[in-house]
Amino acid sequence: MNHFLDIHKTDPAELRKIIDQASATKQARLGRPKAALDDELPLKDRMVALIFEKPSTRTRVSFDVGVRQMGGQTMVLSGKDMQLGHGETIADTARVLSRYVDMIMIRTFDETVLTEMAEYADVPVINGLTDRTHPCQIMADVLTYEEHRGPIKGKKVVWTGDGNNVCASFLHAAGQFGFDMTFTGPAQLDPEEEFMGFARSKGSTIQVERDPFKAVEGADLIVADTWVSMHDSQSSKERRHNMLRPYQVNDHLMSHAKDDALFMHCLPAHREEEVTSAVMDGPQSVIFDEAENRLHAQKAIMRWCLGA
Ligand code: CP
């Protein structure tokens, strides 16, 4: 049994196996109806709890569809409707759920909820996003990059804007998959040193460059994310927008990267804020492939967790 809690906590060889499995099962399903079962049914007779303490479109739907395609069943639970939201401990919740379900995916605020769930559960636990990281998203992003451009090892990724939880998992991936990353954004929103330090400790070149045009020189991939994340206060919105406006990804900024640079965004996006529609809908954008690949990457993660 494996938990999938974070990219830096998973062995690089295992991460590579997950990406390869995702790619193979995606290919095997090409052209099939969405609800058609896979050839193999590794989750047959398995029940998966999907717990959401924050809103979600992609994570919720892609996990639900993925479990069903692999022959399993899901139970989608809202944290606030469970006793979890009314004082029952995480440890007790983990022990109880382990008697009913074969795997738990949780999206929560504080990462200690995730780690405590994993500590006390007898079944695999998957991180569906915390305030600090979003590993499933970045596994889908690595898969997406490699589908379009081949191995990500040695490439230059530029993160624009807020050094948030998605950026943190990208930095973990830089270390584990062997690519370089440049962060460009205001100093107040730099990624935590811990995340950059991890990638550097694995040999990746991690840079911080305040000038977005200098940052994207030689970039193979440019990534943007929303300027106000789910865990940020709405009262900070105007201040954050003012700080982040120079880092908008638009055609002018894209033109300073490599000609074949890709653009990614984990979505949901705020069009004309962190990125223009011209870039989102343009030829370098792979945002909807990223969204689709959540499904394929997470199916492979679930199989890895269960050894199935
Ligand atoms: N990218 C992502 O995690 O999307 P949702 O918040 O809709 O799940």
Tab-separated table of C-alpha atoms and ligand atoms in Angstrom:
chain	number	residue	atom	x	y	z
A	1	MET	CA	0.000	0.000	0.000
A	2	ASN	CA	1.333	3.441	-0.964
A	3	HIS	CA	0.072	6.884	-0.021
A	4	PHE	CA	0.425	9.579	-2.690
A	5	LEU	CA	0.960	12.630	-0.506
A	6	ASP	CA	3.512	14.705	-2.403
A	7	ILE	CA	5.852	14.469	-5.371
A	8	HIS	CA	8.977	14.943	-3.240
A	9	LYS	CA	7.891	12.071	-0.999
A	10	THR	CA	7.640	9.636	-3.923
A	11	ASP	CA	10.686	7.945	-5.431
A	12	PRO	CA	11.550	9.335	-8.905
A	13	ALA	CA	11.533	5.820	-10.428
A	14	GLU	CA	7.996	5.301	-9.073
A	15	LEU	CA	6.909	8.684	-10.435
A	16	ARG	CA	8.244	7.679	-13.856
A	17	LYS	CA	6.320	4.377	-13.674
A	18	ILE	CA	3.135	6.317	-12.909
A	19	ILE	CA	3.645	8.625	-15.911
A	20	ASP	CA	4.353	5.643	-18.209
A	21	GLN	CA	1.278	3.793	-16.950
A	22	ALA	CA	-0.881	6.896	-17.448
A	23	SER	CA	0.352	7.282	-20.999
A	24	ALA	CA	-0.217	3.592	-21.847
A	25	THR	CA	-3.743	3.422	-20.446
A	26	LYS	CA	-4.648	6.701	-22.140
A	27	GLN	CA	-3.529	5.262	-25.490
A	28	ALA	CA	-5.434	2.024	-24.873
A	29	ARG	CA	-8.696	3.952	-24.388
A	30	LEU	CA	-8.456	6.203	-27.438
A	31	GLY	CA	-11.805	6.589	-29.179
A	32	ARG	CA	-13.833	4.830	-26.495
A	33	PRO	CA	-16.941	6.348	-24.899
A	34	LYS	CA	-16.196	8.079	-21.609
A	35	ALA	CA	-18.087	5.559	-19.492
A	36	ALA	CA	-16.640	2.476	-21.216
A	37	LEU	CA	-14.664	0.242	-18.868
A	38	ASP	CA	-10.915	-0.194	-19.325
A	39	ASP	CA	-9.572	-3.531	-20.579
A	40	GLU	CA	-8.150	-4.184	-17.142
A	41	LEU	CA	-10.329	-3.472	-14.105
A	42	PRO	CA	-7.824	-2.931	-11.308
A	43	LEU	CA	-10.410	-1.242	-9.077
A	44	LYS	CA	-13.093	-3.915	-9.505
A	45	ASP	CA	-14.984	-4.301	-6.204
A	46	ARG	CA	-13.092	-1.341	-4.733
A	47	MET	CA	-14.749	1.671	-3.086
A	48	VAL	CA	-13.010	5.058	-3.087
A	49	ALA	CA	-13.965	7.992	-0.835
A	50	LEU	CA	-13.461	11.425	-2.416
A	51	ILE	CA	-13.513	14.076	0.329
A	52	PHE	CA	-13.730	17.766	-0.565
A	53	GLU	CA	-13.304	20.521	1.980
A	54	LYS	CA	-12.857	23.030	-0.885
A	55	PRO	CA	-14.639	23.467	-4.230
A	56	SER	CA	-13.511	21.461	-7.262
A	57	THR	CA	-14.520	20.729	-10.836
A	58	ARG	CA	-11.553	18.875	-12.380
A	59	THR	CA	-10.372	16.911	-9.359
A	60	ARG	CA	-13.837	15.781	-8.435
A	61	VAL	CA	-14.958	14.714	-11.898
A	62	SER	CA	-11.651	13.202	-13.031
A	63	PHE	CA	-11.260	11.033	-9.909
A	64	ASP	CA	-14.884	9.934	-10.094
A	65	VAL	CA	-14.708	9.015	-13.792
A	66	GLY	CA	-11.289	7.388	-13.364
A	67	VAL	CA	-12.438	5.060	-10.589
A	68	ARG	CA	-15.492	4.032	-12.606
A	69	GLN	CA	-13.465	3.354	-15.778
A	70	MET	CA	-11.289	1.014	-13.706
A	71	GLY	CA	-14.323	-0.893	-12.404
A	72	GLY	CA	-14.595	0.669	-8.940
A	73	GLN	CA	-17.151	2.804	-7.165
A	74	THR	CA	-16.903	6.208	-5.525
A	75	MET	CA	-18.463	8.064	-2.668
A	76	VAL	CA	-18.112	11.858	-2.934
A	77	LEU	CA	-18.176	13.492	0.500
A	78	SER	CA	-18.230	17.135	1.505
A	79	GLY	CA	-16.025	17.753	4.547
A	80	LYS	CA	-18.538	20.149	6.051
A	81	ASP	CA	-21.318	17.529	5.925
A	82	MET	CA	-19.176	14.928	7.718
A	83	GLN	CA	-18.520	14.734	11.454
A	84	LEU	CA	-15.012	15.881	10.434
A	85	GLY	CA	-16.489	19.355	10.163
A	86	HIS	CA	-18.098	19.049	13.613
A	87	GLY	CA	-15.194	18.097	15.832
A	88	GLU	CA	-14.487	14.392	15.163
A	89	THR	CA	-10.740	13.920	15.011
A	90	ILE	CA	-8.934	13.230	11.756
A	91	ALA	CA	-7.448	10.090	13.313
A	92	ASP	CA	-10.851	8.663	14.212
A	93	THR	CA	-12.263	9.601	10.812
A	94	ALA	CA	-9.341	7.846	9.096
A	95	ARG	CA	-9.810	4.675	11.158
A	96	VAL	CA	-13.564	4.596	10.510
A	97	LEU	CA	-13.324	5.262	6.771
A	98	SER	CA	-10.709	2.508	6.490
A	99	ARG	CA	-13.398	0.012	7.553
A	100	TYR	CA	-15.662	1.058	4.663
A	101	VAL	CA	-13.504	2.086	1.723
A	102	ASP	CA	-10.339	0.888	-0.040
A	103	MET	CA	-8.786	4.304	-0.727
A	104	ILE	CA	-9.269	7.948	0.317
A	105	MET	CA	-8.653	11.056	-1.788
A	106	ILE	CA	-8.874	14.285	0.197
A	107	ARG	CA	-8.805	17.964	-0.779
A	108	THR	CA	-8.301	20.051	2.320
A	109	PHE	CA	-6.823	23.280	3.675
A	110	ASP	CA	-4.118	22.430	6.192
A	111	GLU	CA	-1.668	19.749	5.072
A	112	THR	CA	-1.621	18.307	8.603
A	113	VAL	CA	-5.159	17.027	7.905
A	114	LEU	CA	-3.750	15.052	4.969
A	115	THR	CA	-0.723	13.725	6.829
A	116	GLU	CA	-2.786	12.751	9.877
A	117	MET	CA	-5.311	11.016	7.633
A	118	ALA	CA	-2.456	9.026	6.078
A	119	GLU	CA	-0.933	8.243	9.454
A	120	TYR	CA	-4.107	6.699	10.838
A	121	ALA	CA	-5.747	5.220	7.724
A	122	ASP	CA	-5.220	1.561	6.886
A	123	VAL	CA	-5.860	2.353	3.206
A	124	PRO	CA	-3.987	4.568	0.724
A	125	VAL	CA	-4.538	8.320	0.988
A	126	ILE	CA	-4.121	10.671	-1.995
A	127	ASN	CA	-3.502	14.421	-1.818
A	128	GLY	CA	-6.156	16.143	-3.956
A	129	LEU	CA	-4.735	19.606	-3.004
A	130	THR	CA	-3.846	21.333	0.229
A	131	ASP	CA	-2.900	24.957	0.852
A	132	ARG	CA	0.726	23.907	0.312
A	133	THR	CA	0.807	21.474	-2.612
A	134	HIS	CA	-1.137	19.967	-5.536
A	135	PRO	CA	0.814	16.902	-6.688
A	136	CYS	CA	-1.862	15.243	-8.878
A	137	GLN	CA	-2.019	18.392	-11.016
A	138	ILE	CA	1.700	18.386	-11.665
A	139	MET	CA	1.780	14.683	-12.548
A	140	ALA	CA	-0.810	15.536	-15.218
A	141	ASP	CA	1.327	18.493	-16.324
A	142	VAL	CA	4.466	16.368	-16.720
A	143	LEU	CA	2.449	13.857	-18.758
A	144	THR	CA	1.088	16.701	-20.900
A	145	TYR	CA	4.482	18.275	-21.538
A	146	GLU	CA	6.017	14.951	-22.539
A	147	GLU	CA	3.132	14.098	-24.883
A	148	HIS	CA	3.768	17.307	-26.799
A	149	ARG	CA	7.524	17.785	-26.574
A	150	GLY	CA	9.179	14.569	-25.299
A	151	PRO	CA	11.201	14.218	-22.078
A	152	ILE	CA	10.899	17.142	-19.650
A	153	LYS	CA	14.349	16.405	-18.186
A	154	GLY	CA	16.678	19.365	-18.767
A	155	LYS	CA	13.913	21.726	-19.945
A	156	LYS	CA	13.303	25.241	-18.618
A	157	VAL	CA	9.929	25.882	-16.954
A	158	VAL	CA	8.937	29.441	-16.017
A	159	TRP	CA	6.317	29.974	-13.328
A	160	THR	CA	4.671	33.399	-13.477
A	161	GLY	CA	2.807	35.241	-10.713
A	162	ASP	CA	2.112	33.762	-7.295
A	163	GLY	CA	4.456	31.127	-5.830
A	164	ASN	CA	1.462	29.150	-4.563
A	165	ASN	CA	0.684	25.488	-3.809
A	166	VAL	CA	0.693	24.466	-7.492
A	167	CYS	CA	4.061	26.189	-7.962
A	168	ALA	CA	5.340	24.260	-4.919
A	169	SER	CA	4.483	20.918	-6.512
A	170	PHE	CA	6.073	22.075	-9.784
A	171	LEU	CA	9.279	22.747	-7.807
A	172	HIS	CA	9.089	19.260	-6.280
A	173	ALA	CA	8.673	17.864	-9.793
A	174	ALA	CA	11.666	19.874	-11.040
A	175	GLY	CA	13.802	18.027	-8.510
A	176	GLN	CA	12.325	14.601	-9.145
A	177	PHE	CA	12.085	14.761	-12.969
A	178	GLY	CA	15.288	16.780	-13.480
A	179	PHE	CA	14.144	20.030	-15.079
A	180	ASP	CA	15.010	23.656	-14.276
A	181	MET	CA	12.611	26.342	-13.098
A	182	THR	CA	12.539	30.116	-12.985
A	183	PHE	CA	10.011	31.923	-10.805
A	184	THR	CA	8.976	35.386	-11.908
A	185	GLY	CA	6.671	37.379	-9.672
A	186	PRO	CA	6.689	39.970	-6.874
A	187	ALA	CA	9.009	39.275	-3.916
A	188	GLN	CA	6.035	39.098	-1.509
A	189	LEU	CA	4.757	36.035	-3.382
A	190	ASP	CA	7.993	34.082	-3.811
A	191	PRO	CA	7.679	30.315	-3.336
A	192	GLU	CA	8.823	29.122	0.078
A	193	GLU	CA	12.565	28.527	0.285
A	194	GLU	CA	11.885	24.923	1.326
A	195	PHE	CA	10.383	24.086	-2.083
A	196	MET	CA	13.149	25.776	-4.073
A	197	GLY	CA	15.748	24.194	-1.788
A	198	PHE	CA	14.380	20.710	-2.451
A	199	ALA	CA	14.716	21.132	-6.221
A	200	ARG	CA	18.223	22.589	-5.874
A	201	SER	CA	19.267	19.717	-3.611
A	202	LYS	CA	18.416	17.349	-6.467
A	203	GLY	CA	20.557	19.301	-8.938
A	204	SER	CA	17.939	21.471	-10.648
A	205	THR	CA	18.726	25.101	-11.422
A	206	ILE	CA	16.076	27.213	-9.675
A	207	GLN	CA	16.112	30.958	-10.256
A	208	VAL	CA	14.068	33.965	-9.173
A	209	GLU	CA	13.864	36.767	-11.764
A	210	ARG	CA	11.694	39.834	-11.152
A	211	ASP	CA	11.675	40.884	-14.816
A	212	PRO	CA	9.169	38.588	-16.576
A	213	PHE	CA	10.688	39.238	-20.013
A	214	LYS	CA	14.155	38.173	-18.855
A	215	ALA	CA	12.638	35.217	-17.016
A	216	VAL	CA	11.010	33.676	-20.095
A	217	GLU	CA	14.125	33.879	-22.302
A	218	GLY	CA	14.868	30.325	-23.440
A	219	ALA	CA	11.726	28.943	-21.761
A	220	ASP	CA	10.289	25.623	-22.963
A	221	LEU	CA	7.151	25.976	-20.864
A	222	ILE	CA	5.396	28.979	-19.310
A	223	VAL	CA	2.910	28.386	-16.518
A	224	ALA	CA	0.361	30.743	-14.974
A	225	ASP	CA	-2.166	30.296	-12.189
A	226	THR	CA	-4.921	32.361	-10.666
A	227	TRP	CA	-3.753	35.432	-8.749
A	228	VAL	CA	-6.058	34.736	-5.786
A	229	SER	CA	-6.070	31.100	-4.652
A	230	MET	CA	-8.886	29.407	-2.724
A	231	HIS	CA	-7.032	29.889	0.567
A	232	ASP	CA	-6.231	33.604	-0.021
A	233	SER	CA	-8.477	36.225	1.567
A	234	GLN	CA	-10.742	38.083	-0.849
A	235	SER	CA	-9.811	41.334	0.959
A	236	SER	CA	-6.274	40.992	-0.460
A	237	LYS	CA	-7.607	40.732	-4.024
A	238	GLU	CA	-6.999	44.312	-5.183
A	239	ARG	CA	-3.509	44.474	-3.654
A	240	ARG	CA	-2.540	41.149	-5.241
A	241	HIS	CA	-3.893	42.200	-8.640
A	242	ASN	CA	-1.845	45.398	-8.530
A	243	MET	CA	1.325	43.468	-7.637
A	244	LEU	CA	0.754	40.753	-10.224
A	245	ARG	CA	-0.419	42.757	-13.247
A	246	PRO	CA	3.117	43.023	-14.751
A	247	TYR	CA	3.289	39.216	-14.772
A	248	GLN	CA	0.256	38.599	-17.001
A	249	VAL	CA	0.987	36.007	-19.697
A	250	ASN	CA	0.083	37.577	-23.040
A	251	ASP	CA	1.295	37.285	-26.623
A	252	HIS	CA	4.042	39.846	-26.012
A	253	LEU	CA	5.488	37.829	-23.109
A	254	MET	CA	5.117	34.515	-25.007
A	255	SER	CA	7.054	36.011	-27.924
A	256	HIS	CA	10.148	36.313	-25.670
A	257	ALA	CA	10.193	32.550	-24.934
A	258	LYS	CA	11.337	29.815	-27.326
A	259	ASP	CA	9.244	29.644	-30.489
A	260	ASP	CA	7.927	26.197	-29.535
A	261	ALA	CA	7.300	27.025	-25.857
A	262	LEU	CA	4.077	25.616	-24.445
A	263	PHE	CA	1.635	27.405	-22.147
A	264	MET	CA	-0.035	25.679	-19.182
A	265	HIS	CA	-2.602	26.671	-16.563
A	266	CYS	CA	-4.165	24.198	-14.135
A	267	LEU	CA	-7.530	26.000	-14.384
A	268	PRO	CA	-9.862	27.519	-13.389
A	269	ALA	CA	-8.435	30.624	-15.091
A	270	HIS	CA	-9.492	34.237	-14.869
A	271	ARG	CA	-9.314	35.290	-18.498
A	272	GLU	CA	-7.614	38.651	-19.122
A	273	GLU	CA	-6.146	38.639	-15.608
A	274	GLU	CA	-3.225	36.205	-15.185
A	275	VAL	CA	-3.457	35.210	-18.868
A	276	THR	CA	-5.146	36.568	-21.962
A	277	SER	CA	-7.701	34.625	-23.974
A	278	ALA	CA	-5.389	34.977	-26.973
A	279	VAL	CA	-2.780	32.842	-25.185
A	280	MET	CA	-5.268	30.430	-23.572
A	281	ASP	CA	-6.919	29.698	-26.908
A	282	GLY	CA	-3.741	30.068	-28.983
A	283	PRO	CA	-1.556	27.419	-30.637
A	284	GLN	CA	0.953	27.154	-27.767
A	285	SER	CA	-1.687	26.447	-25.125
A	286	VAL	CA	-2.216	22.874	-23.878
A	287	ILE	CA	-4.582	23.735	-21.034
A	288	PHE	CA	-7.373	21.347	-21.989
A	289	ASP	CA	-4.920	18.477	-22.524
A	290	GLU	CA	-3.719	19.193	-18.976
A	291	ALA	CA	-7.296	18.993	-17.719
A	292	GLU	CA	-7.879	15.704	-19.563
A	293	ASN	CA	-4.622	14.298	-18.274
A	294	ARG	CA	-5.780	14.715	-14.678
A	295	LEU	CA	-7.941	11.698	-15.426
A	296	HIS	CA	-5.165	9.540	-16.880
A	297	ALA	CA	-2.494	10.545	-14.360
A	298	GLN	CA	-4.772	9.963	-11.376
A	299	LYS	CA	-5.870	6.563	-12.643
A	300	ALA	CA	-2.200	5.569	-12.697
A	301	ILE	CA	-1.673	7.089	-9.232
A	302	MET	CA	-4.605	5.095	-7.840
A	303	ARG	CA	-3.264	1.850	-9.342
A	304	TRP	CA	0.159	2.575	-7.870
A	305	CYS	CA	-1.370	3.272	-4.455
A	306	LEU	CA	-3.195	-0.049	-4.460
A	307	GLY	CA	-0.455	-2.001	-6.228
A	308	ALA	CA	-3.191	-2.950	-8.694
B	1	CP	N1	-6.921	22.316	-11.251
B	1	CP	C1	-7.785	21.885	-10.309
B	1	CP	O1	-7.410	21.244	-9.314
B	1	CP	O2	-9.090	22.137	-10.610
B	1	CP	P1	-10.307	22.009	-9.592
B	1	CP	O3	-10.070	22.983	-8.471
B	1	CP	O4	-11.527	22.331	-10.410
B	1	CP	O5	-10.343	20.590	-9.079
